[in-house]
Amino acid sequence: MHADSWKSGVDSSVSFVYVQPLFPKKGEPVKLSIQIGITDQVKEVRLVSFQLGREKHIILSKVKETPFAIYEGTIKVMDELMYWYFLIDAVDRAYSYSAAGLKASVPPLRECFSLRADLQEVSWVGSATCYQIFPDRFRKGNDTIGRKEGEYSFDGGMVSVHTFDESPLEYEQGRCLDFFNGDLQGIEDSIDHFKKLGIDTLYLNPIGRASTTHRYDCTDFFHVDEHLGGDMAFAHLCNTLHEHGMKIIIDISINHTGIEHPWYRKAESEPDSTEAGFYYFNDDHSVACWQDVPTLPQLNYTSQSLRDLMYRSPDSVMRSFLKAPYLQDGWRLDVSSEVGRRGNDQLCEEIWREVRKAVKQENPQAYLVGEDWVDSTPFLAGDMWDATMNYLGSSRPMRSWMGETDRYMTNGWGHQPPKTRPFSGFEFAQALQSHLTSVPGQMLGMQMNLINSHDTPRLYNNKTLFNWPMYRGLIRLMYLLPGMPNIYYGEEIALQGPYGSVERARYPMQWDQTQWNQDFFALYTELGALRKTYASTLKHGSWVILASDDTSLVFARYDNTLALICVLSRCETPRIVSFSNQMLCIRALVEGKATIGTDAVQVDLEPYESTLIIAKR
């Protein structure tokens, strides 16, 4: 055995695998551990912690010898934020091991592992599988409700009603008034469908009273739109889902209302009213709107009365729906990084800290997931959001692996991206690694991972670059990433919707199974079952990128006894992908095909293919 071979087996992270408990209270003892390859070259391992302004060394005990050594020790968490690294005293010299890896030098604090005391985990998320529904386009269950043809005009358009075998109208023609009249009963009628897919969490786009199909132009936050079924239908849906062991998250925009909201109407007619203080007005007395969309006037959170109505008071909007008869399980927060920002008013972080306090008082397990397309780590310190819709860490790099130009390099809200040189395996690994290491380890298992949504074109409908084996690999990877995969309704059947506009991402769901792509449905069904079978590893396991090169990537989730490994290739010809076995120490396959050696594992892949391997450590 080479004197340095132990270095390839070193591993630790801020995860349930190496930190117990992962969510400690201040003053509570925490067991920290590190894995090291079997060797006679390591004399001693220490934990070096930084708390209360002091550095402290603890000599660790070896508690496991084979197939790798585990060293552990216990320390009390005395600071709100504790930092540490490991000091490995080897025969040749001392080495440090931190979030930056193995080094001969001492790491700065920014590279150290860290743990925040008194952080509240939303414990059901890490092993969950989520399904996003755009309510108007999903399923009609109650023929007695819904919009009527020509019912009203709004924003230069007139209500039109369509059947589920029609296509949505483009904005210029439909003005977001082209209703298909999906409803809450239709969602409830689909529980068997969700169960087949292994879905245990639903995320619904807004359901409050509104004028448009998307319902982000809310006219009453306190009531569910009667055209979806109203308050009682929502209560019945929530209770039925809970009886089936499922959760439900609802989309809300506390950033703006619609122009038909009574608050806005009063603000316009009575400039000295309390409601006038709920909005921003320009110098010419016109209302200030979110992103200059004239139907979405922005809310002004310098108003304490508005804060009380939206989230602070016990009977506020965001607290009311967490109570009976609904017991809703969380909120998706629309345009959340923009809330409370207008000119010199930069209240965003202050608002979300207040929202979190109010929501968690009602239900500590209520989930707060923000919409943010860029780096959300400023909001993920445990005092604002629980999670972000992980466009930066999943959707955007995955689309780049397929060869799609990034949304922020594309005109038209990203709905007409041209082809570009795809990510290499190195570049894909770099994108994943940088994101996964930037999110605090305690928060990582609560993130919402996705490829498609109501705001993006459906990647599999990009006919210029779609490749089924590569797409299948991305879905497999998404189901393994730390956190919760979010499936956009219809992607499990390859629902149509060509590129070109946001309306085309919102085609009506098709319930005629002869129109379903059965390869897609089989894939999502298989992966849903996998998340159930290996729920503990996916919730509690750590992660590692085991290998990458120009045309491949190997990503794994693992705990002390099991490893789930996703191997991706974008190579045009058959190839062998090889990755080190010195850290995971795989000894037997549970599922999948691979050649296991002491030092390396080899996998044979067809062109563009991927595979999942489940193995014992």
XYZ file of C-alpha atoms in Angstrom:
617
model
C 0.000 0.000 0.000
C 1.367 3.377 -1.033
C 2.141 5.704 1.871
C -0.251 8.369 0.530
C -3.118 6.066 -0.452
C -5.072 6.938 2.726
C -5.590 10.476 1.413
C -8.037 9.259 -1.245
C -10.257 7.821 1.477
C -10.627 10.994 3.571
C -14.164 12.329 3.821
C -16.390 14.399 6.073
C -19.201 16.897 5.591
C -21.984 18.779 7.335
C -24.504 15.969 6.970
C -26.274 13.360 9.077
C -23.468 10.955 8.124
C -20.807 12.920 10.001
C -22.749 15.289 12.309
C -25.203 14.015 14.915
C -27.527 15.704 15.607
C -27.425 17.850 12.496
C -29.806 20.386 14.051
C -28.577 20.880 17.632
C -29.783 23.315 20.229
C -27.253 25.706 21.725
C -25.501 23.941 24.590
C -26.255 20.494 23.180
C -23.383 18.028 22.578
C -22.702 17.110 18.947
C -20.763 14.094 17.676
C -18.481 14.973 14.751
C -16.649 12.370 12.698
C -14.298 11.905 9.782
C -13.501 8.950 7.509
C -9.899 8.092 6.626
C -8.597 5.342 4.396
C -6.986 2.347 6.118
C -3.334 3.146 6.783
C -0.475 2.945 9.240
C 0.615 6.446 8.234
C -1.837 8.378 10.467
C -0.759 8.796 14.080
C -3.570 10.969 15.434
C -6.665 12.878 14.336
C -7.935 16.012 16.058
C -11.027 18.146 15.868
C -10.142 21.851 15.816
C -13.149 24.030 16.658
C -13.674 27.781 16.893
C -16.190 28.983 19.468
C -16.473 31.898 21.889
C -13.428 33.506 20.305
C -11.145 30.543 21.000
C -9.634 27.609 19.151
C -10.049 24.241 20.850
C -8.389 20.888 20.041
C -10.025 17.523 20.791
C -8.253 14.242 20.115
C -10.657 11.927 18.277
C -11.228 8.232 18.965
C -11.029 5.612 16.248
C -14.394 3.802 16.342
C -14.187 1.803 13.123
C -11.292 -0.004 11.445
C -12.587 -1.485 8.170
C -13.241 -1.071 5.260
C -12.286 2.466 6.249
C -11.409 4.095 9.542
C -13.855 6.406 11.338
C -12.638 8.865 13.955
C -15.140 10.737 16.116
C -15.425 13.085 19.067
C -18.059 15.107 20.894
C -18.238 18.835 21.515
C -20.913 21.173 22.868
C -22.282 23.839 20.555
C -21.842 27.071 22.501
C -21.972 29.684 19.705
C -24.793 30.462 17.308
C -22.382 29.421 14.571
C -19.616 26.901 15.267
C -16.679 26.347 12.897
C -14.320 23.387 12.739
C -11.826 21.427 10.699
C -9.909 18.209 11.259
C -6.161 18.009 11.883
C -4.601 14.750 10.679
C -1.160 14.065 12.136
C 0.518 11.744 9.639
C 4.003 10.245 9.625
C 5.338 12.783 7.113
C 3.521 15.891 8.419
C 0.193 17.320 9.627
C -2.722 17.909 7.227
C -6.006 19.754 7.578
C -9.331 18.545 6.223
C -12.142 21.068 5.754
C -14.873 21.886 3.265
C -12.016 22.813 0.906
C -10.562 19.305 1.108
C -7.222 17.962 2.280
C -4.422 20.513 2.608
C -1.036 20.828 4.250
C -2.030 24.310 5.453
C -4.508 25.539 8.066
C -7.832 26.587 6.479
C -9.393 30.037 6.997
C -12.856 30.168 8.557
C -14.578 30.486 5.177
C -13.258 27.018 4.285
C -14.140 25.409 7.602
C -17.190 23.285 8.274
C -19.882 25.200 10.140
C -22.991 24.394 12.157
C -25.753 26.781 13.208
C -27.449 26.172 16.558
C -31.232 26.264 17.022
C -31.931 25.968 13.303
C -35.355 24.471 12.530
C -35.325 21.601 10.041
C -38.420 20.929 7.921
C -37.916 17.223 8.389
C -40.304 15.866 5.745
C -38.667 17.528 2.734
C -35.415 15.605 2.307
C -37.045 12.325 1.276
C -40.108 13.859 -0.447
C -40.986 13.990 -4.143
C -42.936 17.055 -5.291
C -45.334 17.606 -8.202
C -46.106 21.133 -9.426
C -49.584 21.932 -10.746
C -50.791 24.959 -12.688
C -54.405 24.594 -11.512
C -56.268 25.955 -14.551
C -54.493 23.502 -16.870
C -54.416 20.275 -14.866
C -57.831 18.583 -14.620
C -61.502 19.482 -14.426
C -63.449 17.631 -11.752
C -66.526 19.803 -11.184
C -68.561 20.737 -14.262
C -70.672 23.242 -12.320
C -67.861 25.752 -11.732
C -65.368 27.624 -13.882
C -65.227 30.748 -15.985
C -67.809 31.340 -18.704
C -67.156 32.428 -22.261
C -67.185 36.230 -22.409
C -67.755 36.487 -18.629
C -65.728 39.711 -18.363
C -63.054 41.753 -20.049
C -59.723 42.658 -18.475
C -56.432 44.198 -19.586
C -57.545 44.492 -23.201
C -58.879 40.948 -23.455
C -62.042 38.933 -22.960
C -62.502 35.645 -21.119
C -62.450 32.636 -23.435
C -63.042 29.022 -22.408
C -61.230 26.058 -23.937
C -61.306 22.275 -23.874
C -58.338 20.157 -22.867
C -57.663 19.137 -26.465
C -56.952 22.760 -27.424
C -53.723 24.758 -27.071
C -53.308 27.897 -24.915
C -53.517 31.213 -26.709
C -50.464 33.405 -27.070
C -50.492 36.389 -24.712
C -51.242 38.925 -27.436
C -54.438 37.027 -28.283
C -55.528 35.563 -24.948
C -54.205 38.148 -22.442
C -54.004 35.308 -19.859
C -57.806 35.017 -19.982
C -57.911 31.722 -21.929
C -59.372 29.456 -19.243
C -59.387 25.654 -19.381
C -61.151 25.536 -16.007
C -59.086 22.947 -14.212
C -60.094 22.898 -10.553
C -59.307 21.566 -7.089
C -61.659 18.607 -7.452
C -59.706 17.549 -10.514
C -56.524 17.562 -8.435
C -58.195 15.488 -5.731
C -59.421 13.039 -8.382
C -55.786 12.501 -9.434
C -54.390 11.152 -6.176
C -54.009 7.658 -7.648
C -51.897 9.159 -10.440
C -49.666 10.876 -7.901
C -49.298 7.663 -5.927
C -48.134 5.733 -8.998
C -45.379 8.308 -9.447
C -44.308 8.169 -5.798
C -45.452 11.771 -5.300
C -46.046 12.786 -1.683
C -46.030 16.596 -2.001
C -48.032 18.918 -4.253
C -47.038 22.478 -5.122
C -49.898 24.519 -6.596
C -49.499 27.825 -8.405
C -51.723 30.550 -6.881
C -55.327 29.662 -6.047
C -56.568 32.945 -4.536
C -59.264 35.023 -6.202
C -57.889 36.706 -9.314
C -58.748 37.784 -12.861
C -56.257 35.772 -14.930
C -55.385 32.130 -15.509
C -52.102 32.404 -13.601
C -53.745 34.134 -10.605
C -50.639 36.107 -9.632
C -52.891 39.194 -9.955
C -54.644 38.431 -6.676
C -57.897 40.227 -5.846
C -58.432 38.513 -2.467
C -55.658 36.748 -0.565
C -58.009 35.446 2.104
C -60.220 33.288 -0.106
C -59.691 30.551 -2.663
C -61.096 31.364 -6.094
C -64.639 29.987 -6.361
C -63.916 29.064 -9.992
C -61.440 26.520 -8.616
C -63.936 25.343 -5.992
C -63.557 27.908 -3.235
C -62.500 27.626 0.388
C -64.339 24.430 1.239
C -63.035 22.585 -1.812
C -59.508 23.575 -0.776
C -60.099 22.409 2.803
C -61.405 19.097 1.461
C -58.385 18.711 -0.831
C -55.943 19.422 2.016
C -57.651 16.959 4.354
C -57.824 14.241 1.690
C -54.155 14.666 0.825
C -53.215 14.476 4.490
C -55.234 11.289 4.868
C -53.082 9.864 2.068
C -49.864 10.958 3.777
C -49.283 13.839 1.347
C -48.328 17.500 1.813
C -49.476 20.611 -0.063
C -47.598 23.876 -0.744
C -49.325 26.920 -2.220
C -47.802 29.694 -4.316
C -48.302 33.262 -3.085
C -47.030 36.629 -4.220
C -46.901 39.016 -1.303
C -44.969 41.368 -3.585
C -47.988 42.720 -5.462
C -51.745 42.507 -5.979
C -53.873 42.752 -9.075
C -55.440 46.061 -10.117
C -58.890 44.642 -9.319
C -57.980 44.137 -5.658
C -60.244 46.190 -3.319
C -57.143 47.573 -1.592
C -55.911 49.034 -4.850
C -59.304 50.381 -5.850
C -59.599 52.186 -2.522
C -56.029 53.439 -2.754
C -56.846 54.989 -6.126
C -60.121 56.553 -5.029
C -59.012 57.668 -1.548
C -55.376 58.851 -1.537
C -55.480 59.449 2.241
C -56.779 55.960 3.068
C -54.862 53.264 4.933
C -54.931 51.190 1.726
C -53.157 53.951 -0.196
C -50.216 53.294 2.105
C -50.160 49.690 0.861
C -48.770 50.781 -2.521
C -46.010 52.860 -4.065
C -46.911 55.822 -6.237
C -44.719 57.620 -8.736
C -44.213 61.372 -8.913
C -46.977 61.612 -11.514
C -49.325 59.834 -9.041
C -49.410 56.665 -11.146
C -48.961 53.428 -9.231
C -45.561 51.729 -9.230
C -45.782 48.202 -10.603
C -43.621 45.117 -10.336
C -41.287 45.002 -13.362
C -43.515 47.696 -14.891
C -46.314 45.172 -15.496
C -49.320 47.549 -15.358
C -51.706 44.983 -13.847
C -49.425 44.163 -10.877
C -49.074 47.145 -8.485
C -46.281 46.606 -5.970
C -47.045 46.407 -2.265
C -45.337 48.830 0.129
C -44.150 47.182 3.340
C -43.347 50.408 5.105
C -47.021 49.995 6.063
C -47.208 48.119 9.356
C -50.911 47.495 8.758
C -50.045 45.656 5.543
C -47.514 43.501 7.364
C -50.153 42.588 9.938
C -52.664 41.636 7.254
C -50.237 39.597 5.177
C -48.306 37.643 7.790
C -47.920 39.022 11.319
C -51.380 38.798 12.860
C -52.740 35.405 13.965
C -55.541 35.825 11.390
C -53.210 37.080 8.638
C -53.157 35.521 5.166
C -50.016 33.451 5.598
C -51.002 32.151 9.032
C -54.707 31.540 8.369
C -54.137 28.849 5.750
C -51.780 26.975 8.081
C -54.686 26.579 10.526
C -57.770 24.364 10.393
C -59.701 23.634 8.268
C -56.807 23.741 5.773
C -53.575 22.924 7.622
C -51.654 23.802 4.471
C -48.031 22.613 4.692
C -46.107 25.566 3.323
C -45.725 28.458 0.924
C -43.865 28.957 -2.323
C -42.822 32.625 -2.340
C -43.159 34.357 -5.703
C -40.439 36.819 -6.860
C -39.158 36.528 -3.325
C -35.806 38.262 -3.702
C -37.611 41.389 -4.962
C -40.192 41.788 -2.178
C -39.949 45.097 -0.291
C -37.526 46.713 -2.725
C -38.328 50.105 -4.232
C -35.849 52.964 -4.370
C -34.424 53.609 -0.913
C -36.750 51.028 0.632
C -34.770 47.794 0.805
C -36.843 45.773 3.239
C -36.570 42.321 1.676
C -34.542 40.540 4.348
C -36.440 42.258 7.168
C -39.760 41.098 5.708
C -38.692 37.489 5.259
C -37.310 37.291 8.799
C -40.686 38.469 10.053
C -42.523 36.065 7.750
C -40.443 33.150 8.982
C -41.059 34.018 12.616
C -44.820 34.263 12.049
C -45.124 31.108 9.942
C -42.972 28.970 12.235
C -44.995 30.119 15.255
C -48.011 28.610 13.531
C -46.261 25.427 12.381
C -42.507 24.818 12.757
C -42.749 22.233 9.967
C -44.316 24.649 7.466
C -42.077 24.923 4.395
C -40.945 28.282 2.953
C -39.431 27.993 -0.524
C -38.459 31.154 -2.395
C -38.433 31.758 -6.117
C -34.950 32.902 -7.036
C -33.058 32.272 -10.270
C -29.600 33.143 -8.947
C -27.563 32.447 -5.825
C -29.986 32.311 -2.888
C -27.464 31.666 -0.132
C -28.051 35.100 1.509
C -31.600 33.893 2.230
C -30.603 30.387 3.359
C -28.950 31.018 6.721
C -31.932 29.610 8.621
C -33.548 32.958 9.434
C -35.532 33.549 6.227
C -36.378 30.820 3.690
C -36.010 27.082 4.146
C -35.206 26.599 0.475
C -35.116 28.024 -3.000
C -36.535 26.745 -6.254
C -33.114 25.574 -7.275
C -32.783 26.969 -10.785
C -29.121 27.834 -10.187
C -28.129 24.433 -8.822
C -30.231 22.116 -10.985
C -32.264 23.508 -13.908
C -29.668 25.874 -15.341
C -26.626 23.528 -15.277
C -28.752 20.595 -16.463
C -29.979 22.570 -19.449
C -26.378 23.553 -20.190
C -25.370 19.862 -20.156
C -27.976 19.347 -22.898
C -26.503 22.223 -24.932
C -29.116 24.901 -24.287
C -28.013 28.540 -23.929
C -28.507 29.804 -20.389
C -31.707 31.730 -19.697
C -29.815 34.900 -18.824
C -28.069 34.851 -22.195
C -31.403 34.538 -24.007
C -34.041 37.043 -25.077
C -37.777 36.570 -24.507
C -37.668 35.500 -20.858
C -35.550 32.504 -21.834
C -38.199 30.793 -23.953
C -36.250 30.735 -27.218
C -32.728 29.649 -26.223
C -30.426 28.816 -29.121
C -28.095 25.830 -29.059
C -24.624 26.323 -27.651
C -21.611 24.134 -26.924
C -22.799 21.813 -24.161
C -21.146 21.606 -20.781
C -18.349 19.086 -20.614
C -18.419 16.681 -17.697
C -15.780 18.862 -16.017
C -17.934 21.973 -16.409
C -21.086 20.204 -15.229
C -19.235 18.941 -12.160
C -17.865 22.415 -11.498
C -21.365 23.944 -11.623
C -22.831 21.329 -9.275
C -19.891 21.461 -6.885
C -19.873 25.246 -6.576
C -23.575 25.337 -5.776
C -23.644 22.373 -3.399
C -20.748 23.760 -1.392
C -22.201 27.284 -1.246
C -25.491 26.284 0.415
C -25.105 25.718 4.190
C -24.926 21.972 4.790
C -27.845 21.979 7.208
C -30.082 23.604 4.569
C -29.024 21.463 1.614
C -31.533 18.673 2.187
C -34.465 21.124 2.074
C -33.845 22.566 -1.405
C -36.367 22.142 -4.249
C -34.635 20.805 -7.367
C -36.191 21.078 -10.807
C -35.628 21.212 -14.550
C -38.995 22.489 -15.804
C -41.607 24.860 -14.367
C -44.443 27.199 -15.358
C -41.793 29.849 -16.076
C -39.540 27.748 -18.311
C -39.993 25.883 -21.574
C -40.161 22.119 -21.138
C -36.616 20.961 -21.912
C -37.713 17.700 -23.531
C -39.680 19.758 -26.101
C -36.523 21.432 -27.401
C -36.502 19.544 -30.677
C -33.172 21.021 -31.796
C -31.211 19.244 -29.098
C -33.391 16.719 -27.260
C -31.661 13.408 -26.633
C -33.694 10.826 -24.694
C -30.768 8.901 -23.102
C -29.183 12.158 -21.914
C -32.487 13.531 -20.624
C -33.138 10.274 -18.786
C -29.759 10.702 -17.127
C -30.641 14.223 -15.972
C -33.887 13.034 -14.392
C -31.993 10.277 -12.595
C -29.503 12.833 -11.322
C -32.253 15.220 -10.210
C -33.858 12.473 -8.133
C -30.510 11.963 -6.361
C -29.567 15.574 -5.639
C -29.803 16.674 -1.985
C -33.294 18.001 -1.406
C -36.639 17.358 -3.058
C -37.178 16.874 -6.812
C -40.031 18.943 -8.227
C -41.808 17.520 -11.261
C -43.801 19.968 -13.400
C -47.189 18.483 -14.253
C -47.181 16.516 -17.483
C -43.443 16.012 -17.793
C -43.999 12.418 -16.664
C -45.915 11.826 -19.937
C -43.866 14.199 -22.159
C -46.742 16.705 -22.334
C -46.460 18.866 -25.415
C -45.773 22.606 -25.462
C -43.345 23.973 -28.044
C -40.677 26.548 -27.270
C -41.361 30.223 -27.863
C -43.390 31.738 -25.010
C -44.390 31.240 -21.383
C -47.925 30.327 -22.473
C -46.549 27.295 -24.313
C -45.140 25.970 -21.021
C -48.710 25.784 -19.695
C -50.417 23.320 -22.034
C -53.396 21.420 -20.602
C -52.665 18.030 -19.066
C -53.701 15.062 -21.195
C -55.531 12.203 -19.480
C -55.898 9.942 -22.514
C -53.139 7.434 -21.795
C -52.753 6.601 -25.490
C -51.168 10.066 -25.792
C -48.628 9.413 -23.050
C -44.983 8.693 -23.724
C -44.711 5.409 -21.840
C -40.911 5.566 -21.664
C -41.209 8.832 -19.741
C -43.935 7.478 -17.471
C -41.951 4.329 -16.711
C -38.868 6.403 -15.837
C -40.690 8.709 -13.406
C -42.550 5.769 -11.869
C -39.291 3.850 -11.371
C -37.523 6.840 -9.813
C -40.468 7.617 -7.562
C -40.246 4.070 -6.219
C -36.478 4.430 -5.782
C -36.932 7.496 -3.572
C -39.343 5.520 -1.388
C -37.033 2.510 -1.141
C -33.925 4.537 -0.324
C -35.613 7.405 1.528
C -33.231 7.239 4.479
C -30.063 7.490 2.371
C -31.523 10.281 0.240
C -32.624 12.269 3.282
C -29.636 11.657 5.550
C -26.856 10.847 3.097
C -23.928 12.989 2.079
C -22.943 13.635 -1.548
C -19.814 13.486 -3.666
C -18.754 13.987 -7.268
C -16.632 10.916 -7.827
C -15.347 11.642 -11.329
C -15.736 13.901 -14.330
C -14.035 14.274 -17.687
C -14.872 15.750 -21.061
C -17.901 13.496 -21.645
C -18.897 11.998 -18.281
C -19.908 12.758 -14.716
C -20.291 10.459 -11.695
C -22.374 11.715 -8.759
C -23.205 9.793 -5.575
C -25.325 9.991 -2.446
C -24.243 7.771 0.446
C -24.491 6.971 4.116
C -22.394 4.620 6.218
C -23.738 1.453 4.603
C -25.134 2.311 1.160
C -24.273 4.331 -1.956
C -26.551 5.498 -4.783
C -24.450 6.414 -7.817
C -25.546 8.149 -11.024
C -23.192 7.811 -14.006
C -23.799 10.133 -16.980
C -22.191 10.087 -20.411
C -22.556 12.425 -23.355
C -20.058 10.460 -25.462
C -21.142 9.716 -29.056
C -19.674 6.217 -28.861
C -19.780 3.421 -26.265
C -17.327 4.007 -23.457
C -16.149 2.788 -20.079
C -16.516 5.229 -17.213
C -14.144 4.583 -14.324
C -14.192 6.171 -10.872
C -12.248 5.724 -7.649
C -13.485 3.272 -5.033
C -11.060 4.389 -2.334
C -13.503 6.689 -0.574
C -16.834 4.837 -0.923
C -15.282 1.359 -0.595
C -18.119 -0.313 -2.514
C -18.129 -4.057 -1.910
C -21.352 -5.439 -3.448
C -24.024 -4.369 -5.930
C -27.657 -4.141 -4.899
C -28.932 -2.823 -8.241
C -27.269 -1.970 -11.543
C -24.231 -3.265 -13.408
C -20.611 -2.404 -12.701
C -17.212 -4.022 -12.250
C -16.023 -3.418 -8.702
C -12.349 -3.343 -7.848
C -10.544 -2.373 -4.660
C -9.240 0.837 -6.188
C -11.798 1.610 -8.914
C -15.247 0.848 -10.293
C -15.921 0.562 -14.013
C -19.220 1.004 -15.848
C -19.905 0.226 -19.522
C -22.235 2.759 -21.169
C -23.805 2.977 -24.596
C -23.681 6.336 -26.446
C -25.200 9.197 -24.423
C -26.421 6.722 -21.824
C -26.608 6.861 -18.037
C -27.102 4.366 -15.258
C -27.965 4.162 -11.593
C -25.974 1.892 -9.307
C -27.030 0.958 -5.788
C -24.211 -0.617 -3.800
C -23.282 -1.694 -0.302
C -20.287 -0.069 1.342
